[in-house]
Coordinates of C-alpha atoms and ligand atoms in Angstrom, one line a residue:
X1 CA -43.4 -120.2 -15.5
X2 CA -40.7 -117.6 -15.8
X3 CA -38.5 -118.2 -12.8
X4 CA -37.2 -121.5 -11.3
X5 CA -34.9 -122.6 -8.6
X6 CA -32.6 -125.7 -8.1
X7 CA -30.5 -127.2 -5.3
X8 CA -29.0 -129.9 -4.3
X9 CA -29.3 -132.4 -1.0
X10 CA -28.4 -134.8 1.5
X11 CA -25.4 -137.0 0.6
X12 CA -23.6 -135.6 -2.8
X13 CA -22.9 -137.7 -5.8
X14 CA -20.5 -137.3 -8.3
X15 CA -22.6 -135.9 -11.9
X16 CA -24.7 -133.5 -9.1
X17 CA -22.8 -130.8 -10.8
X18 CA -23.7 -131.6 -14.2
X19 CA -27.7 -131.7 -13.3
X20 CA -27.4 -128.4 -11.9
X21 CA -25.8 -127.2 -15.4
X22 CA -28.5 -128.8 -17.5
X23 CA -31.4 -127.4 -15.4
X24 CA -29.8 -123.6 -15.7
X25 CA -28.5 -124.3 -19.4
X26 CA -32.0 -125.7 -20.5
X27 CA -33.9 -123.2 -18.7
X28 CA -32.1 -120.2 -19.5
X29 CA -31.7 -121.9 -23.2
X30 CA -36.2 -121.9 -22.8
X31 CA -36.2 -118.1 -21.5
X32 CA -36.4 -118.9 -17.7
X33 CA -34.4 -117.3 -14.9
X34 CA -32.9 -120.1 -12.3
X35 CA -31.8 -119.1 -9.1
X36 CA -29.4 -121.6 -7.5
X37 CA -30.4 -122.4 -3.5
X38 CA -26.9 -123.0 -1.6
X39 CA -26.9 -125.8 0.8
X40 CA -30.1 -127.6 0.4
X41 CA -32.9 -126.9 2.1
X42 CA -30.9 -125.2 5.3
X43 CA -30.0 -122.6 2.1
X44 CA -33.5 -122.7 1.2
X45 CA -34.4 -121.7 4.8
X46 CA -32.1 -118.8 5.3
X47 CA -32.8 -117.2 1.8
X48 CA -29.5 -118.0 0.7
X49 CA -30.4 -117.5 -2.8
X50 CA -28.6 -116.8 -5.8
X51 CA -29.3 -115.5 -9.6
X52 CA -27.6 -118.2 -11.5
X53 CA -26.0 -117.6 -15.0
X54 CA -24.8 -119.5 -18.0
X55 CA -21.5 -118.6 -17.0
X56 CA -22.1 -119.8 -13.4
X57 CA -21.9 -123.3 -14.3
X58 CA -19.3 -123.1 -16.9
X59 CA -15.8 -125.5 -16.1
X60 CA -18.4 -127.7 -13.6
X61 CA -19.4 -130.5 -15.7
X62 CA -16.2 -132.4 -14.7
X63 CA -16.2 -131.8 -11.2
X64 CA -17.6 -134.2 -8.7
X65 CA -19.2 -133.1 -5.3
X66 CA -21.8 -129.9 -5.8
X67 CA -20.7 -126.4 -6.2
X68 CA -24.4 -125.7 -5.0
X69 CA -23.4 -127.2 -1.9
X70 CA -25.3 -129.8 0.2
X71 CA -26.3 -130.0 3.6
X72 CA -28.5 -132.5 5.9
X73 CA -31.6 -130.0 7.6
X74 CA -34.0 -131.2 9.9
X75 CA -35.4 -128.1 10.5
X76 CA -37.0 -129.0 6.6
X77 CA -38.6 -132.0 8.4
X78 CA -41.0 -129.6 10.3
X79 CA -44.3 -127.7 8.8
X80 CA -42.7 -124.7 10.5
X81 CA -39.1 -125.3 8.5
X82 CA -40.7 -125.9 5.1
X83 CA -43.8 -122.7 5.6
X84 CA -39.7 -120.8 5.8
X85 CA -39.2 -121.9 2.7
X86 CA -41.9 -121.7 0.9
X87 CA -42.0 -117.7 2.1
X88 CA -38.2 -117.2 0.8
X89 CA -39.0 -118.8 -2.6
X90 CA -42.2 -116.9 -2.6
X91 CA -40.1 -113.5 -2.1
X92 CA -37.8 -114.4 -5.1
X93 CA -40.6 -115.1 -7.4
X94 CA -39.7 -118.4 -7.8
X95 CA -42.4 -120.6 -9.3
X96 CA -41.0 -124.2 -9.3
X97 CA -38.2 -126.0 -8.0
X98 CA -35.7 -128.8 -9.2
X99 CA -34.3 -130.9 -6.1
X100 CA -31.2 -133.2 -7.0
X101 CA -30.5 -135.9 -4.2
X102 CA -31.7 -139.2 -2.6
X103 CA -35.3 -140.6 -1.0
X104 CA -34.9 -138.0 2.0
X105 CA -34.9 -135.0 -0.6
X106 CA -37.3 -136.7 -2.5
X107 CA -39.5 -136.0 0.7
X108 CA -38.7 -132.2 0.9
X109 CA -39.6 -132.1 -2.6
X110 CA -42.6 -134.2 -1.7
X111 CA -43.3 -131.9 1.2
X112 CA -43.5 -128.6 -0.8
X113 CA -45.5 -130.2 -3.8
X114 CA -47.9 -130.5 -1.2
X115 CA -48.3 -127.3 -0.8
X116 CA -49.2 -126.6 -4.5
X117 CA -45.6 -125.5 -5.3
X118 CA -44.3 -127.3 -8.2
X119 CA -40.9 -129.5 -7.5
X120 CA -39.3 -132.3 -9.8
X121 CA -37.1 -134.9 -8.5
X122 CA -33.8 -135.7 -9.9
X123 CA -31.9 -138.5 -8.1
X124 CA -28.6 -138.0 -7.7
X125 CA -27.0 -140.4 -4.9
X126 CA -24.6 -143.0 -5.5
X127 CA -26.0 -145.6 -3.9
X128 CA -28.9 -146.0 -6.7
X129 CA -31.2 -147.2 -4.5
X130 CA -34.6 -144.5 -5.4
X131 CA -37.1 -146.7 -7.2
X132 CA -38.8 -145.7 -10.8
X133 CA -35.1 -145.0 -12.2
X134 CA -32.4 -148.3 -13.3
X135 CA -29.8 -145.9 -12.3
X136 CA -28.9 -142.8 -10.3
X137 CA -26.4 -139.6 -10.9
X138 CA -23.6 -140.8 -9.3
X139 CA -23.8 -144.5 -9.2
X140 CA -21.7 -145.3 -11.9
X141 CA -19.1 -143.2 -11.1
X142 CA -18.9 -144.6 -7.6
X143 CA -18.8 -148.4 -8.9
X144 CA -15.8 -147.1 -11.2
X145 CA -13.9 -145.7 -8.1
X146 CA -14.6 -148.7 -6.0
X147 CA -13.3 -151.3 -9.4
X148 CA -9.8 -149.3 -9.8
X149 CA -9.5 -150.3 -5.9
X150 CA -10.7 -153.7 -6.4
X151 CA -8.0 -154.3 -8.9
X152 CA -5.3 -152.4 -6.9
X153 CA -6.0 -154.9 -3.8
X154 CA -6.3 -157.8 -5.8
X155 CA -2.8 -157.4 -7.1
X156 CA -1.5 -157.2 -3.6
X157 CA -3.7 -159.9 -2.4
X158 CA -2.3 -161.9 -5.1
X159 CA 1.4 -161.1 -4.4
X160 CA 1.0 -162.2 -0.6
X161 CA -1.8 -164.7 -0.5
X162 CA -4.0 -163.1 1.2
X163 CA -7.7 -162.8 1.6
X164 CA -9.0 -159.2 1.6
X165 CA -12.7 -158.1 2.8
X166 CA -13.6 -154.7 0.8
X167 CA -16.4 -152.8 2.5
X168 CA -18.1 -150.5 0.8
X169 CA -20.9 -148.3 0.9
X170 CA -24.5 -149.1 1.1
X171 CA -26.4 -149.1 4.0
X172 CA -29.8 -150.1 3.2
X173 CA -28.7 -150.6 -0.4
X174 CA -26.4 -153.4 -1.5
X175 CA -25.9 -152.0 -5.5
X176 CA -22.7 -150.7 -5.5
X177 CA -21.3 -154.1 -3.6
X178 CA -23.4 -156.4 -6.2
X179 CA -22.5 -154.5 -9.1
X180 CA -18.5 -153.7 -8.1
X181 CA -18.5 -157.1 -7.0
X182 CA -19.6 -158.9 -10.3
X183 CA -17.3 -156.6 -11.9
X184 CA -14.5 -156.8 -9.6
X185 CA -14.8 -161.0 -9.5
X186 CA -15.6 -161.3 -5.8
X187 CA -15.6 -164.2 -4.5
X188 CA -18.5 -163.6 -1.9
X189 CA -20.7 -160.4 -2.1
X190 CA -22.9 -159.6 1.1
X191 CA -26.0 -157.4 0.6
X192 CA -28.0 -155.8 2.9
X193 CA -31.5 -157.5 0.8
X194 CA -29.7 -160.8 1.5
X195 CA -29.2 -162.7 4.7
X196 CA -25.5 -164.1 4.4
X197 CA -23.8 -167.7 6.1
X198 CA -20.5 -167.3 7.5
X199 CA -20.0 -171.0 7.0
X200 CA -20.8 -170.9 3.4
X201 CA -18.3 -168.0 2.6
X202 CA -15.8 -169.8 4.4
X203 CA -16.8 -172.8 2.2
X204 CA -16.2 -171.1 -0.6
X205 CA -12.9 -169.7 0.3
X206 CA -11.8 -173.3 1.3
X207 CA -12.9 -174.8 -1.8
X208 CA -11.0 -172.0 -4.0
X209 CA -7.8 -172.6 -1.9
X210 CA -7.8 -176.1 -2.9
X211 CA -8.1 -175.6 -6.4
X212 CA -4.7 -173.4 -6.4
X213 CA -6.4 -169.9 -5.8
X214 CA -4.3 -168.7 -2.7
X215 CA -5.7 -164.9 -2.8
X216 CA -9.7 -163.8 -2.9
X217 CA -12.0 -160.8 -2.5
X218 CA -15.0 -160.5 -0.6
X219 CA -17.0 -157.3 -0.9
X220 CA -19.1 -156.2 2.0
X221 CA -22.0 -153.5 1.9
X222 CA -21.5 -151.2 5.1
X223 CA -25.2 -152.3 6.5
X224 CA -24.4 -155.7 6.7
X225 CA -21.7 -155.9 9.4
X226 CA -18.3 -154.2 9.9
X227 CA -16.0 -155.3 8.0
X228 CA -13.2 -155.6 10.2
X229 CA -15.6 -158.2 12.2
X230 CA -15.8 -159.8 9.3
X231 CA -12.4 -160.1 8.3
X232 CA -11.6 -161.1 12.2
X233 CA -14.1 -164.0 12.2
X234 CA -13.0 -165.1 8.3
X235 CA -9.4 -165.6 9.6
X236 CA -10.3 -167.0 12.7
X237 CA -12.2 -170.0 11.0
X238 CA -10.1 -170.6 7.9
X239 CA -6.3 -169.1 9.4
X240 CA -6.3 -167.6 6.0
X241 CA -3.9 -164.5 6.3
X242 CA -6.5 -161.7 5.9
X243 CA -6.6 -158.1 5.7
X244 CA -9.7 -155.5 5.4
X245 CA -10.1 -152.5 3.5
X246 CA -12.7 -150.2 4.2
X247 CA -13.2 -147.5 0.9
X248 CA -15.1 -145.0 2.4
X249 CA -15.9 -141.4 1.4
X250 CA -13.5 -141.5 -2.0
X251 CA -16.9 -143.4 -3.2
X252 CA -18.4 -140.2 -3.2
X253 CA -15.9 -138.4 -4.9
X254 CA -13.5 -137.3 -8.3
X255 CA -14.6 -136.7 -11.8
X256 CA -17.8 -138.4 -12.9
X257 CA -17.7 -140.5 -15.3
X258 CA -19.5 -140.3 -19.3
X259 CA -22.5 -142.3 -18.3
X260 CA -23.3 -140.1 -15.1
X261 CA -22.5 -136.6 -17.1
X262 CA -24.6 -137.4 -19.6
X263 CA -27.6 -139.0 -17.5
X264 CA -27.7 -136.0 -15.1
X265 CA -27.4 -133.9 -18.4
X266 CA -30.8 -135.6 -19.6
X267 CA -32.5 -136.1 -16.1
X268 CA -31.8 -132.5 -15.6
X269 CA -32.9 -131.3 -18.7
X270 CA -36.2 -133.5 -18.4
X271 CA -36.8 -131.7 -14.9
X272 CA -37.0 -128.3 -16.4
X273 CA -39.3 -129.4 -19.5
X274 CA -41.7 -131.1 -16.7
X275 CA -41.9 -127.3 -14.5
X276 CA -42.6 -125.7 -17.9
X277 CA -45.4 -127.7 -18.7
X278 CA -47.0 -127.3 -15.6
X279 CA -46.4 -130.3 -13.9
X280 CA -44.9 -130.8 -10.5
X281 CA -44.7 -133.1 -7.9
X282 CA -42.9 -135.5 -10.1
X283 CA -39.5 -137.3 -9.8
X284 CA -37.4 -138.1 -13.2
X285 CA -36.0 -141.3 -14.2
X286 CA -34.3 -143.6 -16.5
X287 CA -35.8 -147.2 -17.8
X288 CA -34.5 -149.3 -20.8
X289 CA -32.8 -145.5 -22.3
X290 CA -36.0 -143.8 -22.1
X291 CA -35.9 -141.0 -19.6
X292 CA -39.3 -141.0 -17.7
X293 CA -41.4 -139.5 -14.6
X294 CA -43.5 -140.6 -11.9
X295 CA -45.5 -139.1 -9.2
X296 CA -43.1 -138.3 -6.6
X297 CA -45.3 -139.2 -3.5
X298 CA -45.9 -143.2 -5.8
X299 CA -41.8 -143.3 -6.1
X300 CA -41.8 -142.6 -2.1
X301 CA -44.5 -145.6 -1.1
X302 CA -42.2 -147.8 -3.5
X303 CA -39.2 -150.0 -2.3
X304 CA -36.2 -150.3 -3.8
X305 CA -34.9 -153.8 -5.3
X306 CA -31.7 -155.5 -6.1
X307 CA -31.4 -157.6 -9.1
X308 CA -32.0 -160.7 -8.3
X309 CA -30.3 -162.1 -11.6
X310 CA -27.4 -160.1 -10.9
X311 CA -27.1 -161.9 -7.4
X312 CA -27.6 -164.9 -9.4
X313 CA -25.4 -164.8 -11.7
X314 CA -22.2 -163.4 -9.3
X315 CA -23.0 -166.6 -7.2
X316 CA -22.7 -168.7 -10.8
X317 CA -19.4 -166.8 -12.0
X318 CA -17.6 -167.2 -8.5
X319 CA -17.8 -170.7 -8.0
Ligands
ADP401 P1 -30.7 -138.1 0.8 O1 -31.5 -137.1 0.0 O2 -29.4 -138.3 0.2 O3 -31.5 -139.4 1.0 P2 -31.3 -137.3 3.5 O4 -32.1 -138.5 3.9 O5 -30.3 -136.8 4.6 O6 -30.4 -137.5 2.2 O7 -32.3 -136.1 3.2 C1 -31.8 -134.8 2.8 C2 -32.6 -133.7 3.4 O8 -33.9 -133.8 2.9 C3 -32.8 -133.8 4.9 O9 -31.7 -133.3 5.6 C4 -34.0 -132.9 5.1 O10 -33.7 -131.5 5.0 C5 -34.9 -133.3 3.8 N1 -35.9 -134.3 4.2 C6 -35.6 -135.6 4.5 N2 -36.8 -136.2 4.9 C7 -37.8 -135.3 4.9 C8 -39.2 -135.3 5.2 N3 -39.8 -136.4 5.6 N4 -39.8 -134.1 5.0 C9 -39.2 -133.0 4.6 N5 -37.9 -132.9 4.3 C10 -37.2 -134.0 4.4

């Protein structure tokens, strides 16, 4: 293999950029050329195509979002949208392909394997929810953005008495609430894997008040239910003075951190070691340290998990 391309899709994630540098850095490092594909697979597409460089991913390791640019295409979807592609990577001379993003890129990567062109899978998203990897490129960054808000809330919270409702992102995936709420000390966490009681948050909110804890936290995943709804039907049954905070898109952005730079610097890395020895069709992970790969099309039949001693222990810790 002597030429290879890389891009990045669907929803960014914060570390995207420092993939993209280890694939060109590693492959270049190797004697490859790597063309960059701007905007996804819509770039892919349209041939928008360019020769990458050392130099052109120099002063990017620190910045979050995706210089590559990302972009949702459902033209890609189609046989007709992905033949497209196949033809403009075809007239580059590219011979493999390394696709950074979630489960829905993982099936345009999929998609082209299948046509006997060789893509690897790195997941960048940051709601960590692609099986056959503990953690994502992006995930941890995310978590860190949604704690310093946690812990800005909870000292206004504190000062007034009040009961805040945090929703954050995570619509089929409840990691970044579990995870930000064990870390955050939430008093409830909802989850889109778990069915939740109203009365039994309320419960616990009563039962904290009475004990002398006049201010508490309750993280909500997007999927499970608004969170202004929530915090409407919390004050309504408890009178507790409440207010909600919805986080939003700053989840998805600013500098990652040192475990997402260096984990898209080894996924990415890995990717470009798999297309050199031949073997496509395969998505890159982490488990227990060890950086790993699957089949891509095994990883897409999969369904993600929550940790159900995580959930455990949150519900022990915020008694
Ligand atoms: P993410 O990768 O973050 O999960 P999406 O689900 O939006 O984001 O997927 C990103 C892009 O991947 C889509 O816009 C589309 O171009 C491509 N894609 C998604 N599903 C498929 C599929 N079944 N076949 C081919 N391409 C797909």
């Amino acid at each position: 293999m002597k030429r290879i391309g890389v891009l990045t899709s669907g929803g960014d994630a914060p570390g995207m950029n420092a993939a993209v540098r280890a694939v060109v850095r590693k492959a270049i490092y190797h004697g490859l050329e790597v063309y960059g594909i701007i905007g996804g697979f819509a770039g892919l597409i349209n041939g928008n195509i360019e020769k990458l460089e050392l130099g052109s991913v120099g002063d990017i390791i620190h910045h979050g979002g995706t210089k590559l640019l990302s972009a949702r295409c459902e033209e890609f979807k189609t046989k007709d949208g992905q033949l497209k592609g196949l033809e403009q990577l075809r007239k580059k001379g590219i011979e493999g392909l390394v696709v950074i993003g979630g489960d829905g890129s993982y099936r345009g990567a999929n998609a082209l394997s299948g046509y006997g062109f060789p893509c690897v899978g790195v997941p960048g998203t940051i709601d960590n929810d692609i099986p056959g990897t503990q953690f994502t490129i992006g995930f941890d960054t995310a978590l860190n953005t949604v704690i310093s808000a946690i812990d800005k809330i909870r000292d206004t919270a504190q000062s007034h008495e009040r009961t805040f409702v945090i929703e954050v992102m995570g619509r089929h995936a409840g990691d970044i609430a579990l995870w930000a709420g064990l870390a955050g000390g939430a008093e409830s966490i909802l989850i889109p894997e778990e069915d939740y009681d109203i009365q039994e948050i309320i419960d616990r909110l009563k039962k904290s008040y009475e004990r002398g804890k006049k201010h508490s936290i309750i993280i909500v995943a997007e999927g499970v239910t608004s969170g202004v709804e929530l915090g409407k039907q919390i004050e309504e049954l408890t009178n507790f003075d409440t207010r909600v905070s919805i986080l939003g898109h700053i989840q998805r952005g600013g500098s990652p951190t040192v475990f997402d730079r260096i984990l898209a610097s080894r996924l990415g890395a890995r990717a470009v070691e798999l297309l050199m020895e031949g073997k496509g069709g395969r998505a890159v992970g982490i488990v227990n340290n060890k950086i790993v790969d699957h089949e891509i099309s095994e990883i897409l039949k999969e369904t993600h998990t929550i940790d159900k001693n995580l959930l455990t222990l949150t519900k022990e810790l915020s008694i």
